[in-house]
Structure formats: structure tokens, C-alpha cells
Amino acid sequence: MKKELILREPDLYFESIHNELNNFLRDTFMHPSFANPLNVKKNSIWRPAVEIKQNDKEYKVKVQLPGVNKDDIEVELDNDFMTITAEIEEEKEQKEEKEMNEKFHTCEFRYGKYQRTISFDHPIKSDEAQAEYKNGVLCIKIPKQGIEQTKVKKLEIH
């Protein structure tokens, strides 16, 4: 039985262990002002989740970027790879005097820079690519370049 899905992200299995180790190291060895999880989150580069499909003619890429404004997304295409960069900043709001001492109880939002580079196993036509952003999901269609089919040639050995 042939399986079509190839999982290329082994770090998904170890994400919680990785996060716990990072928290331990941060809290144990870092200066208290840097140990604040919000400061670490703001300076982190996040890898957005992707879904990539392909057929004979094109690649279809979906990227989850919740809460990111369309104008803050940048997509760069090359012959066989694509880099998606986005940034989401923490909301700055004017606080009344009674809210000045307000502190976060829990914050699981991701602020900072998102970046993901995707490589393709087939050359792409970057000038014909199309992108659409709707409901926090970036959808990109990228046509493949045609490759000439050649006949098998046997070499004569001298």
C-alpha cells in the first residue's frame, strides 16, 4: 500500500518537550528581565503551519497566519523555493490610570515574526503565482515549469 502523505516535521512530536526545556533553561539561567515569557515571545521567530499539495501542473500552499494583517505578509519566490515572512505586534492601547498596574495572568498569543521557507522538488514559475489571504489563511498557487520528456538514450561504450 502506497502512502501519499509525507510528514516532514519531526519537531511536531517533540514540541512540548522542547517548550518545557526552553522554559526551564530560560527561568534557570537567564536574567529575570529576559526570563519574562512575553519578552521571549516577542523576540522569537515562529514557524507557521503549512499544508502543501501538488499535482502535475501546480503546487497549492496554505499557510496559517491568524491575526496577521494582509499588508504585513511578504512572499518571496525563487526557482525552487518560497519564503513567507509576516509579523504581528502586540496591541498597544491607551490605559486609564486604574489599569496601569494591570499584568498578564495568561498570554498564549504569538507576537513577533513568522517565517517559513518551503522548498519544491520541481522548478516553479514564480511570475505566474497567485496569492489570496482570507480568514487568517494564506493560499498560494504556484505553477510548475514544464520539463521536456526525453527518450531514453543508450550510450555506446568504447
CSV table of C-alpha atoms in Angstrom, one decimal:
chain,number,residue,atom,x,y,z
A,1,MET,CA,0.0,0.0,0.0
A,2,LYS,CA,1.5,3.4,-1.0
A,3,LYS,CA,1.0,6.3,1.3
A,4,GLU,CA,0.7,9.7,-0.2
A,5,LEU,CA,1.3,11.8,2.9
A,6,ILE,CA,4.9,12.6,3.8
A,7,LEU,CA,5.4,14.1,7.3
A,8,ARG,CA,8.5,16.2,7.2
A,9,GLU,CA,8.2,17.9,10.6
A,10,PRO,CA,9.6,15.6,13.3
A,11,ASP,CA,9.7,18.6,15.6
A,12,LEU,CA,5.9,18.4,15.9
A,13,TYR,CA,6.3,15.3,18.1
A,14,PHE,CA,8.8,17.0,20.4
A,15,GLU,CA,7.3,20.5,20.6
A,16,SER,CA,6.0,20.2,24.2
A,17,ILE,CA,9.3,18.7,25.4
A,18,HIS,CA,11.2,21.5,23.6
A,19,ASN,CA,9.0,24.1,25.1
A,20,GLU,CA,9.4,22.7,28.6
A,21,LEU,CA,13.2,22.6,28.2
A,22,ASN,CA,13.3,26.1,26.9
A,23,ASN,CA,11.2,27.3,29.9
A,24,PHE,CA,13.5,25.5,32.3
A,25,LEU,CA,16.7,26.9,30.8
A,26,ARG,CA,15.2,30.4,30.5
A,27,ASP,CA,14.0,30.5,34.1
A,28,THR,CA,17.2,28.9,35.5
A,29,PHE,CA,19.9,30.8,33.6
A,30,MET,CA,18.6,34.0,32.2
A,31,HIS,CA,18.4,37.4,33.8
A,32,PRO,CA,14.9,37.9,35.3
A,33,SER,CA,14.0,40.7,32.9
A,34,PHE,CA,14.8,38.4,29.9
A,35,ALA,CA,13.1,35.5,31.6
A,36,ASN,CA,9.7,37.1,31.2
A,37,PRO,CA,7.9,34.8,28.7
A,38,LEU,CA,6.4,37.8,27.0
A,39,ASN,CA,9.8,39.2,26.2
A,40,VAL,CA,11.0,35.9,24.9
A,41,LYS,CA,7.8,35.5,22.7
A,42,LYS,CA,8.3,39.0,21.2
A,43,ASN,CA,11.8,38.1,20.1
A,44,SER,CA,11.1,34.6,18.8
A,45,ILE,CA,10.7,33.7,15.2
A,46,TRP,CA,7.6,31.5,14.8
A,47,ARG,CA,7.2,28.8,12.1
A,48,PRO,CA,3.6,29.0,10.8
A,49,ALA,CA,1.8,25.7,10.0
A,50,VAL,CA,1.6,24.8,6.3
A,51,GLU,CA,-0.3,22.5,4.0
A,52,ILE,CA,1.2,21.7,0.6
A,53,LYS,CA,-0.5,19.9,-2.2
A,54,GLN,CA,0.7,19.3,-5.7
A,55,ASN,CA,-0.5,17.9,-9.0
A,56,ASP,CA,1.1,17.7,-12.4
A,57,LYS,CA,0.7,21.4,-13.1
A,58,GLU,CA,1.0,23.3,-9.8
A,59,TYR,CA,1.6,23.5,-6.1
A,60,LYS,CA,-1.1,24.6,-3.7
A,61,VAL,CA,0.3,26.0,-0.4
A,62,LYS,CA,-1.8,27.1,2.6
A,63,VAL,CA,-0.2,28.9,5.5
A,64,GLN,CA,-1.9,29.6,8.8
A,65,LEU,CA,-1.2,33.2,9.9
A,66,PRO,CA,-4.0,34.0,12.4
A,67,GLY,CA,-4.3,37.7,13.4
A,68,VAL,CA,-1.8,38.9,10.8
A,69,ASN,CA,-2.8,41.8,8.6
A,70,LYS,CA,-2.6,41.2,4.8
A,71,ASP,CA,-0.2,44.1,4.4
A,72,ASP,CA,2.3,42.6,6.9
A,73,ILE,CA,2.8,39.5,4.8
A,74,GLU,CA,5.7,39.1,2.4
A,75,VAL,CA,6.2,36.2,0.0
A,76,GLU,CA,9.4,35.7,-2.0
A,77,LEU,CA,9.7,33.1,-4.8
A,78,ASP,CA,12.8,31.7,-6.4
A,79,ASN,CA,13.3,28.8,-8.8
A,80,ASP,CA,12.6,26.1,-6.4
A,81,PHE,CA,11.8,27.6,-3.0
A,82,MET,CA,9.5,30.2,-1.4
A,83,THR,CA,9.9,32.2,1.8
A,84,ILE,CA,6.9,33.6,3.7
A,85,THR,CA,7.6,36.3,6.3
A,86,ALA,CA,5.0,38.1,8.5
A,87,GLU,CA,4.9,40.0,11.7
A,88,ILE,CA,2.3,40.6,14.3
A,89,GLU,CA,2.8,43.1,17.1
A,90,GLU,CA,1.2,43.2,20.5
A,91,GLU,CA,-1.7,45.6,20.6
A,92,LYS,CA,-0.9,48.9,22.2
A,93,GLU,CA,-3.8,50.5,23.9
A,94,GLN,CA,-4.2,53.6,26.0
A,95,LYS,CA,-4.8,52.6,29.6
A,96,GLU,CA,-6.7,54.5,32.2
A,97,GLU,CA,-4.8,55.2,35.5
A,98,LYS,CA,-6.5,52.4,37.3
A,99,GLU,CA,-5.3,49.9,34.6
A,100,MET,CA,-1.7,51.0,34.8
A,101,ASN,CA,-0.8,48.2,37.3
A,102,GLU,CA,-2.5,45.6,35.2
A,103,LYS,CA,-0.4,42.5,34.5
A,104,PHE,CA,-1.0,39.5,32.3
A,105,HIS,CA,-2.4,36.4,34.0
A,106,THR,CA,-2.1,34.2,30.9
A,107,CYS,CA,-0.9,35.1,27.4
A,108,GLU,CA,-0.8,32.4,24.7
A,109,PHE,CA,-1.0,34.7,21.8
A,110,ARG,CA,2.0,34.7,19.5
A,111,TYR,CA,3.6,38.1,18.9
A,112,GLY,CA,6.6,38.7,16.8
A,113,LYS,CA,8.0,37.5,13.5
A,114,TYR,CA,6.7,34.5,11.5
A,115,GLN,CA,9.0,33.0,8.8
A,116,ARG,CA,8.8,29.8,6.8
A,117,THR,CA,10.9,28.6,3.8
A,118,ILE,CA,9.5,25.9,1.6
A,119,SER,CA,11.5,24.1,-1.0
A,120,PHE,CA,9.9,22.5,-4.0
A,121,ASP,CA,11.1,19.3,-5.8
A,122,HIS,CA,10.3,20.8,-9.2
A,123,PRO,CA,11.1,24.3,-10.6
A,124,ILE,CA,8.3,26.8,-10.4
A,125,LYS,CA,7.0,29.7,-12.5
A,126,SER,CA,7.3,32.5,-9.9
A,127,ASP,CA,5.9,35.1,-12.3
A,128,GLU,CA,2.6,33.2,-12.6
A,129,ALA,CA,2.0,32.6,-8.9
A,130,GLN,CA,-1.2,33.9,-7.3
A,131,ALA,CA,-1.9,34.5,-3.6
A,132,GLU,CA,-5.1,35.1,-1.6
A,133,TYR,CA,-5.4,35.8,2.2
A,134,LYS,CA,-8.7,35.1,3.9
A,135,ASN,CA,-9.7,34.4,7.5
A,136,GLY,CA,-6.1,34.0,8.7
A,137,VAL,CA,-5.1,31.6,5.9
A,138,LEU,CA,-2.7,32.5,3.1
A,139,CYS,CA,-3.4,30.4,-0.1
A,140,ILE,CA,-0.8,30.4,-2.8
A,141,LYS,CA,-1.0,28.7,-6.2
A,142,ILE,CA,2.3,28.2,-8.0
A,143,PRO,CA,2.5,26.7,-11.5
A,144,LYS,CA,5.3,24.2,-12.2
A,145,GLN,CA,7.7,24.8,-15.0
A,146,GLY,CA,7.4,22.3,-17.9
A,147,ILE,CA,10.2,19.8,-18.2
A,148,GLU,CA,10.9,18.2,-21.5
A,149,GLN,CA,10.3,14.5,-21.6
A,150,THR,CA,13.3,12.9,-23.4
A,151,LYS,CA,13.6,9.4,-24.8
A,152,VAL,CA,15.9,7.0,-23.1
A,153,LYS,CA,19.2,7.0,-24.8
A,154,LYS,CA,21.7,4.2,-24.5
A,155,LEU,CA,25.3,5.2,-24.6
A,156,GLU,CA,27.8,3.2,-26.7
A,157,ILE,CA,30.8,2.2,-24.7
A,158,HIS,CA,34.1,2.4,-26.4
